Amino acid sequence: MQEQGIDPRKDTKLKILAIGAEPHSEEQRKRIENMLGVKAYNSFGMSEMCGPGVGFECKEQNGLHFWEDYYIVEIVDPETLEPVPDGEIGELILTSINREAMPLLRYRTRDLTRVLGRGCPCGRNHVRLDRMKGRSDDMMVLRGVNIFPIQIEKILMQFKELANNYLITLTTDENNDNMTVEVELEDLFTDDYQRLIQLQKDVKRALKDEILLTPHVKLVPKGSLPTSEGKAVRVIDKRTVYN
Amino acid sequence: MTKKQLSIFIENKGGTLIKVLEVLSKAGIQIIASTIADTKDYGIYRVICDKPEDAYLILKEEGVNLQLTDVNAVAVEDKVGAAADVLHKLTDDGVNIAYMYSYLEGGKGMLIYKTN
């Protein structure tokens, strides 16, 4: 719209936006509201329940009301699975009570959040949960797509020119999320720049076919990526989505 | 004739080139000619040295990504036009040059090149 010289605040009649599917910060929400001249209400959902709308913000914009007449909401410690007190961050567990054919009992969403309160000036008493704070597994969400590091690992392992060590870095520039995959070269298999560039392109295309978005791919020398003693750190998320 | 050239994968980051030079220096290897291009994330540092097989093993032990590459070497008179004459002959023979660099040795010019 900017490129076409349209000012959404003046030139459109947009009033309300319902947003969701990806974690975002309070700053990002306010930016969207300012840019478009609308009110943007956060939502939460998942295909395992009903799709979007398992939880929704009211006009207070202070937490997501979860529809407790349809879903039993529990917040538990992701290690012990014991309930945590209101206000403490834990993993969201959902049980669908009106679903037929495929009800889910105590389904681990792997989303981390906390109870903000159980009353609201809007008059609804459905529990209010905070915006999602993170995941208790290693799944990433980028441009609306769910991605597990193991998917990237599977593709990289198909290339014999690549060694085992890789690092995924997530960043945001302007409004887009970006993924950079640095991967170590096994032995230097060629002296020819063109073949190295071709390898980079092939890896990029194979990754895109698997994860549906195109990452930047960087070939790095063997041994140049950090190693760790325990579980390898595969993802560095420099975005500010969970604030 | 052919010569053995070290082709060394260098990340475009401070200290990577120096590390290679220090390893070679400590091992008593003498660099005769070398070249690296201004590429973005990484470069291939090409080196002609006095003991290429030794240098290869020493650098490999240091964990460096490298290859021992066979390249062509031709000695020319150290005078104006000598390189052009050589290239004429190569082009007439249908040879395609991928990269090339040169140095002076014993009063002659050495042209190092790799063909496609």
Short mmCIF file of C-alpha atoms in Angstrom, two decimals:
data_model
loop_
_atom_site.label_atom_id
_atom_site.label_comp_id
_atom_site.label_asym_id
_atom_site.label_seq_id
_atom_site.Cartn_x
_atom_site.Cartn_y
_atom_site.Cartn_z
CA MET A 1 0.00 0.00 0.00
CA GLN A 2 2.90 2.32 0.82
CA GLU A 3 4.41 1.63 -2.60
CA GLN A 4 1.18 2.53 -4.30
CA GLY A 5 0.90 5.73 -2.30
CA ILE A 6 -2.11 4.54 -0.31
CA ASP A 7 -2.43 5.60 3.31
CA PRO A 8 -4.53 2.89 4.96
CA ARG A 9 -5.44 5.23 7.78
CA LYS A 10 -7.19 7.65 5.42
CA ASP A 11 -7.86 5.66 2.28
CA THR A 12 -9.45 2.53 3.72
CA LYS A 13 -12.43 1.87 5.96
CA LEU A 14 -10.65 -0.89 7.95
CA LYS A 15 -11.72 -0.86 11.59
CA ILE A 16 -10.82 -4.16 13.20
CA LEU A 17 -8.16 -6.78 12.63
CA ALA A 18 -8.18 -10.26 14.13
CA ILE A 19 -4.62 -11.53 14.30
CA GLY A 20 -3.11 -14.85 15.27
CA ALA A 21 -1.29 -17.97 14.01
CA GLU A 22 2.12 -16.58 14.90
CA PRO A 23 3.50 -15.27 18.15
CA HIS A 24 4.01 -11.52 18.15
CA SER A 25 4.92 -8.92 20.73
CA GLU A 26 2.85 -6.08 22.16
CA GLU A 27 5.09 -3.67 20.17
CA GLN A 28 4.30 -5.45 16.93
CA ARG A 29 0.58 -5.30 17.65
CA LYS A 30 0.73 -1.57 18.36
CA ARG A 31 2.75 -1.01 15.19
CA ILE A 32 0.12 -2.80 13.12
CA GLU A 33 -2.62 -0.76 14.79
CA ASN A 34 -0.83 2.49 14.08
CA MET A 35 0.09 1.64 10.51
CA LEU A 36 -3.43 0.63 9.55
CA GLY A 37 -5.44 2.83 11.87
CA VAL A 38 -7.32 -0.17 13.32
CA LYS A 39 -7.80 -2.10 16.52
CA ALA A 40 -5.98 -5.44 16.33
CA TYR A 41 -7.24 -8.24 18.56
CA ASN A 42 -5.04 -11.25 19.29
CA SER A 43 -6.40 -14.76 18.95
CA PHE A 44 -5.19 -18.26 19.63
CA GLY A 45 -6.11 -21.48 17.95
CA MET A 46 -4.91 -24.75 16.52
CA SER A 47 -6.19 -27.22 13.99
CA GLU A 48 -6.21 -29.87 16.71
CA MET A 49 -9.03 -28.00 18.43
CA CYS A 50 -11.33 -25.99 16.18
CA GLY A 51 -8.88 -23.93 14.18
CA PRO A 52 -8.67 -20.24 15.06
CA GLY A 53 -10.66 -18.94 17.98
CA VAL A 54 -9.87 -21.27 20.87
CA GLY A 55 -9.08 -18.03 22.66
CA PHE A 56 -9.74 -14.38 21.77
CA GLU A 57 -8.99 -10.94 23.21
CA CYS A 58 -11.87 -8.75 24.28
CA LYS A 59 -11.94 -4.96 23.93
CA GLU A 60 -9.64 -4.69 26.97
CA GLN A 61 -6.80 -6.23 24.90
CA ASN A 62 -5.41 -7.66 28.10
CA GLY A 63 -5.13 -11.39 27.65
CA LEU A 64 -6.92 -14.02 25.60
CA HIS A 65 -10.28 -15.29 26.91
CA PHE A 66 -10.27 -19.06 26.40
CA TRP A 67 -13.72 -20.58 25.83
CA GLU A 68 -13.89 -22.83 28.87
CA ASP A 69 -17.32 -24.08 27.90
CA TYR A 70 -15.59 -25.79 24.97
CA TYR A 71 -12.07 -26.42 26.27
CA ILE A 72 -10.66 -27.35 29.65
CA VAL A 73 -7.54 -25.25 30.16
CA GLU A 74 -4.60 -26.42 32.26
CA ILE A 75 -1.18 -24.82 32.70
CA VAL A 76 1.45 -27.31 33.81
CA ASP A 77 5.19 -27.58 34.38
CA PRO A 78 6.53 -29.02 31.08
CA GLU A 79 8.95 -31.32 32.94
CA THR A 80 6.76 -32.72 35.72
CA LEU A 81 3.33 -32.10 34.10
CA GLU A 82 2.07 -30.90 37.49
CA PRO A 83 -0.21 -27.82 37.55
CA VAL A 84 1.42 -24.46 38.22
CA PRO A 85 -0.25 -21.65 40.17
CA ASP A 86 -2.02 -18.82 38.33
CA GLY A 87 0.49 -16.27 37.06
CA GLU A 88 3.32 -18.76 36.62
CA ILE A 89 4.42 -19.73 33.10
CA GLY A 90 3.79 -23.30 32.07
CA GLU A 91 2.72 -25.42 29.14
CA LEU A 92 -0.86 -25.10 27.92
CA ILE A 93 -2.80 -28.37 28.03
CA LEU A 94 -6.18 -28.45 26.30
CA THR A 95 -9.07 -30.91 26.50
CA SER A 96 -11.91 -30.55 24.01
CA ILE A 97 -15.30 -31.31 25.57
CA ASN A 98 -17.66 -30.64 22.68
CA ARG A 99 -15.74 -32.22 19.86
CA GLU A 100 -17.08 -35.36 18.22
CA ALA A 101 -15.19 -38.05 16.28
CA MET A 102 -11.77 -36.92 17.48
CA PRO A 103 -11.83 -35.42 20.98
CA LEU A 104 -8.40 -34.69 22.49
CA LEU A 105 -7.85 -35.32 26.18
CA ARG A 106 -5.13 -33.33 27.96
CA TYR A 107 -3.41 -32.50 24.67
CA ARG A 108 0.06 -31.01 25.09
CA THR A 109 0.16 -27.89 22.92
CA ARG A 110 3.85 -27.22 23.72
CA ASP A 111 2.94 -23.52 23.91
CA LEU A 112 4.10 -21.70 27.02
CA THR A 113 1.83 -19.15 28.66
CA ARG A 114 0.33 -18.17 32.03
CA VAL A 115 -3.01 -17.26 33.58
CA LEU A 116 -3.46 -13.47 33.74
CA GLY A 117 -6.78 -13.52 35.54
CA ARG A 118 -10.24 -15.00 35.82
CA GLY A 119 -12.42 -11.89 35.74
CA CYS A 120 -12.56 -8.99 33.29
CA PRO A 121 -14.13 -5.51 32.97
CA CYS A 122 -15.76 -6.78 29.76
CA GLY A 123 -17.97 -9.03 31.89
CA ARG A 124 -16.71 -12.39 30.64
CA ASN A 125 -15.45 -14.81 33.28
CA HIS A 126 -13.65 -17.14 30.90
CA VAL A 127 -10.01 -17.50 32.00
CA ARG A 128 -7.63 -14.95 30.51
CA LEU A 129 -4.27 -16.29 29.31
CA ASP A 130 -1.22 -14.23 28.38
CA ARG A 131 0.08 -14.13 24.79
CA MET A 132 2.24 -17.17 24.05
CA LYS A 133 5.71 -16.87 25.59
CA GLY A 134 7.54 -19.62 23.76
CA ARG A 135 7.55 -23.37 23.16
CA SER A 136 8.56 -26.30 25.30
CA ASP A 137 9.90 -28.05 22.21
CA ASP A 138 12.19 -26.81 19.44
CA MET A 139 9.53 -25.98 16.86
CA MET A 140 9.91 -22.60 15.15
CA VAL A 141 7.18 -20.56 13.51
CA LEU A 142 8.32 -18.46 10.58
CA ARG A 143 6.03 -16.52 8.25
CA GLY A 144 3.15 -18.66 9.45
CA VAL A 145 4.90 -21.97 8.81
CA ASN A 146 5.75 -24.53 11.52
CA ILE A 147 9.31 -25.80 11.17
CA PHE A 148 11.29 -28.31 13.22
CA PRO A 149 15.11 -28.25 13.13
CA ILE A 150 15.06 -31.98 12.41
CA GLN A 151 13.52 -31.23 9.01
CA ILE A 152 16.50 -29.08 8.12
CA GLU A 153 18.90 -31.68 9.49
CA LYS A 154 17.30 -34.38 7.34
CA ILE A 155 17.88 -32.36 4.18
CA LEU A 156 21.46 -31.34 5.02
CA MET A 157 22.38 -34.98 5.68
CA GLN A 158 21.45 -35.86 2.10
CA PHE A 159 24.45 -33.89 0.83
CA LYS A 160 27.69 -35.82 1.20
CA GLU A 161 29.65 -32.57 0.67
CA LEU A 162 28.31 -31.27 3.99
CA ALA A 163 29.49 -32.20 7.46
CA ASN A 164 27.23 -32.78 10.48
CA ASN A 165 27.38 -29.43 12.19
CA TYR A 166 24.88 -26.69 11.31
CA LEU A 167 23.36 -23.62 12.94
CA ILE A 168 20.00 -21.99 12.24
CA THR A 169 19.70 -18.28 13.00
CA LEU A 170 16.33 -16.51 12.91
CA THR A 171 16.16 -12.75 12.46
CA THR A 172 13.60 -10.13 11.57
CA ASP A 173 14.28 -7.35 9.11
CA GLU A 174 11.53 -4.75 8.69
CA ASN A 175 8.49 -6.99 8.66
CA ASN A 176 9.82 -10.32 7.48
CA ASP A 177 11.25 -13.23 9.38
CA ASN A 178 14.43 -14.67 7.90
CA MET A 179 16.23 -17.94 8.42
CA THR A 180 19.95 -18.39 7.81
CA VAL A 181 21.36 -21.91 7.81
CA GLU A 182 25.12 -22.10 8.27
CA VAL A 183 26.47 -25.54 7.48
CA GLU A 184 30.01 -26.87 7.70
CA LEU A 185 31.70 -28.29 4.64
CA GLU A 186 33.01 -31.82 4.86
CA ASP A 187 36.24 -31.91 2.86
CA LEU A 188 36.79 -29.27 0.21
CA PHE A 189 35.55 -31.27 -2.76
CA THR A 190 36.30 -28.69 -5.41
CA ASP A 191 38.58 -25.78 -6.22
CA ASP A 192 35.91 -24.19 -8.37
CA TYR A 193 33.76 -21.32 -7.07
CA GLN A 194 30.95 -22.25 -9.46
CA ARG A 195 30.58 -25.69 -7.95
CA LEU A 196 30.46 -24.27 -4.45
CA ILE A 197 27.80 -21.80 -5.53
CA GLN A 198 25.88 -24.62 -7.18
CA LEU A 199 26.03 -26.66 -3.98
CA GLN A 200 24.65 -23.68 -2.06
CA LYS A 201 21.81 -23.35 -4.58
CA ASP A 202 21.00 -27.07 -4.44
CA VAL A 203 20.89 -27.06 -0.65
CA LYS A 204 18.71 -23.94 -0.69
CA ARG A 205 16.24 -25.50 -3.11
CA ALA A 206 16.09 -28.79 -1.21
CA LEU A 207 15.41 -26.91 2.03
CA LYS A 208 12.72 -24.81 0.39
CA ASP A 209 10.95 -27.93 -0.88
CA GLU A 210 10.92 -29.30 2.66
CA ILE A 211 10.10 -26.30 4.85
CA LEU A 212 8.19 -24.20 2.30
CA LEU A 213 10.24 -21.07 2.74
CA THR A 214 13.64 -20.18 1.29
CA PRO A 215 16.42 -19.75 3.83
CA HIS A 216 19.79 -18.09 3.28
CA VAL A 217 22.42 -20.83 3.11
CA LYS A 218 26.02 -20.19 4.14
CA LEU A 219 28.84 -22.67 3.64
CA VAL A 220 31.37 -22.41 6.46
CA PRO A 221 34.65 -24.21 7.16
CA LYS A 222 34.61 -27.42 9.17
CA GLY A 223 35.00 -26.72 12.87
CA SER A 224 34.01 -23.05 12.68
CA LEU A 225 30.55 -23.41 14.24
CA PRO A 226 30.32 -23.54 18.04
CA THR A 227 30.11 -26.98 19.60
CA SER A 228 28.48 -27.74 22.92
CA GLU A 229 29.11 -30.38 25.52
CA GLY A 230 25.53 -31.47 26.01
CA LYS A 231 22.72 -31.24 23.49
CA ALA A 232 23.74 -29.30 20.39
CA VAL A 233 22.28 -25.80 20.11
CA ARG A 234 20.78 -25.79 16.64
CA VAL A 235 18.69 -22.63 16.67
CA ILE A 236 19.47 -19.05 17.65
CA ASP A 237 16.31 -16.94 17.60
CA LYS A 238 17.17 -13.25 17.45
CA ARG A 239 13.62 -12.14 16.79
CA THR A 240 11.61 -10.36 19.45
CA VAL A 241 8.32 -12.18 19.01
CA TYR A 242 7.83 -13.41 22.52
CA ASN A 243 7.84 -10.11 24.39
CA MET B 1 54.02 -28.75 -16.78
CA THR B 2 51.69 -29.26 -13.84
CA LYS B 3 52.19 -28.02 -10.32
CA LYS B 4 50.40 -28.82 -7.07
CA GLN B 5 48.46 -25.86 -5.74
CA LEU B 6 46.87 -25.60 -2.30
CA SER B 7 43.20 -24.54 -2.58
CA ILE B 8 42.15 -23.41 0.87
CA PHE B 9 38.56 -22.63 1.90
CA ILE B 10 38.64 -19.39 3.91
CA GLU B 11 35.67 -17.86 5.70
CA ASN B 12 35.38 -14.11 5.07
CA LYS B 13 36.04 -13.26 8.72
CA GLY B 14 38.94 -11.57 10.51
CA GLY B 15 41.80 -13.88 11.43
CA THR B 16 41.08 -16.75 9.07
CA LEU B 17 43.71 -15.87 6.47
CA ILE B 18 46.29 -15.04 9.13
CA LYS B 19 45.78 -18.41 10.78
CA VAL B 20 46.70 -20.21 7.55
CA LEU B 21 49.78 -18.04 7.00
CA GLU B 22 50.96 -18.58 10.58
CA VAL B 23 50.57 -22.35 10.34
CA LEU B 24 52.59 -22.44 7.13
CA SER B 25 55.23 -20.14 8.55
CA LYS B 26 55.62 -22.21 11.70
CA ALA B 27 56.06 -25.34 9.60
CA GLY B 28 58.80 -23.71 7.59
CA ILE B 29 56.79 -23.68 4.36
CA GLN B 30 57.65 -20.91 1.91
CA ILE B 31 54.88 -19.31 -0.12
CA ILE B 32 55.96 -18.62 -3.71
CA ALA B 33 52.72 -17.18 -5.09
CA SER B 34 49.17 -16.82 -3.81
CA THR B 35 45.86 -15.20 -4.65
CA ILE B 36 42.38 -14.78 -3.20
CA ALA B 37 39.36 -13.03 -4.74
CA ASP B 38 36.97 -10.55 -3.09
CA THR B 39 33.89 -12.73 -2.67
CA LYS B 40 31.17 -12.43 -0.06
CA ASP B 41 30.94 -15.17 2.57
CA TYR B 42 34.01 -17.24 1.77
CA GLY B 43 36.96 -17.37 -0.60
CA ILE B 44 39.33 -19.96 -2.00
CA TYR B 45 42.91 -19.01 -1.20
CA ARG B 46 45.17 -20.49 -3.87
CA VAL B 47 48.81 -21.03 -2.92
CA ILE B 48 51.94 -22.22 -4.71
CA CYS B 49 54.57 -23.15 -2.12
CA ASP B 50 57.87 -25.00 -1.92
CA LYS B 51 56.50 -28.13 -0.19
CA PRO B 52 52.86 -28.56 -1.26
CA GLU B 53 52.29 -32.15 -0.04
CA ASP B 54 53.72 -31.34 3.40
CA ALA B 55 51.72 -28.11 3.58
CA TYR B 56 48.55 -30.02 2.68
CA LEU B 57 49.00 -32.52 5.51
CA ILE B 58 49.95 -29.85 8.04
CA LEU B 59 46.94 -27.68 7.24
CA LYS B 60 44.61 -30.67 7.19
CA GLU B 61 45.81 -31.56 10.67
CA GLU B 62 44.91 -28.04 11.80
CA GLY B 63 41.35 -28.74 10.67
CA VAL B 64 41.49 -26.52 7.59
CA ASN B 65 39.22 -27.31 4.63
CA LEU B 66 41.56 -27.62 1.66
CA GLN B 67 42.40 -29.50 -1.50
CA LEU B 68 45.56 -30.25 -3.41
CA THR B 69 44.77 -29.13 -6.95
CA ASP B 70 46.70 -29.88 -10.13
CA VAL B 71 47.27 -26.68 -12.08
CA ASN B 72 49.14 -25.89 -15.27
CA ALA B 73 52.39 -23.94 -15.14
CA VAL B 74 54.22 -22.47 -18.13
CA ALA B 75 57.49 -20.53 -18.02
CA VAL B 76 57.72 -17.49 -20.27
CA GLU B 77 60.39 -14.91 -21.07
CA ASP B 78 60.28 -12.02 -18.65
CA LYS B 79 59.41 -9.49 -21.34
CA VAL B 80 56.50 -7.46 -22.62
CA GLY B 81 54.01 -9.51 -24.63
CA ALA B 82 55.16 -12.92 -23.39
CA ALA B 83 51.91 -13.73 -21.59
CA ALA B 84 49.82 -12.61 -24.57
CA ASP B 85 51.77 -15.03 -26.84
CA VAL B 86 51.04 -17.94 -24.48
CA LEU B 87 47.37 -17.09 -24.28
CA HIS B 88 47.12 -16.86 -28.07
CA LYS B 89 48.47 -20.41 -28.34
CA LEU B 90 46.07 -21.69 -25.68
CA THR B 91 43.04 -20.04 -27.23
CA ASP B 92 44.00 -21.41 -30.65
CA ASP B 93 44.03 -24.84 -29.09
CA GLY B 94 40.54 -24.24 -27.73
CA VAL B 95 41.63 -24.08 -24.10
CA ASN B 96 39.30 -22.25 -21.72
CA ILE B 97 40.99 -20.64 -18.72
CA ALA B 98 39.15 -20.74 -15.38
CA TYR B 99 41.64 -18.67 -13.41
CA MET B 100 45.23 -17.47 -13.74
CA TYR B 101 48.00 -15.79 -11.79
CA SER B 102 51.76 -15.43 -12.12
CA TYR B 103 55.12 -14.86 -10.44
CA LEU B 104 58.79 -14.43 -11.36
CA GLU B 105 61.24 -17.27 -10.80
CA GLY B 106 64.88 -17.45 -11.88
CA GLY B 107 64.50 -14.62 -14.35
CA LYS B 108 61.45 -16.21 -16.01
CA GLY B 109 57.77 -15.51 -15.62
CA MET B 110 55.66 -18.45 -14.40
CA LEU B 111 52.06 -18.45 -15.54
CA ILE B 112 49.83 -20.60 -13.36
CA TYR B 113 46.42 -21.41 -14.78
CA LYS B 114 43.58 -23.88 -14.46
CA THR B 115 41.45 -24.92 -17.38
CA ASN B 116 37.73 -25.63 -17.45
#
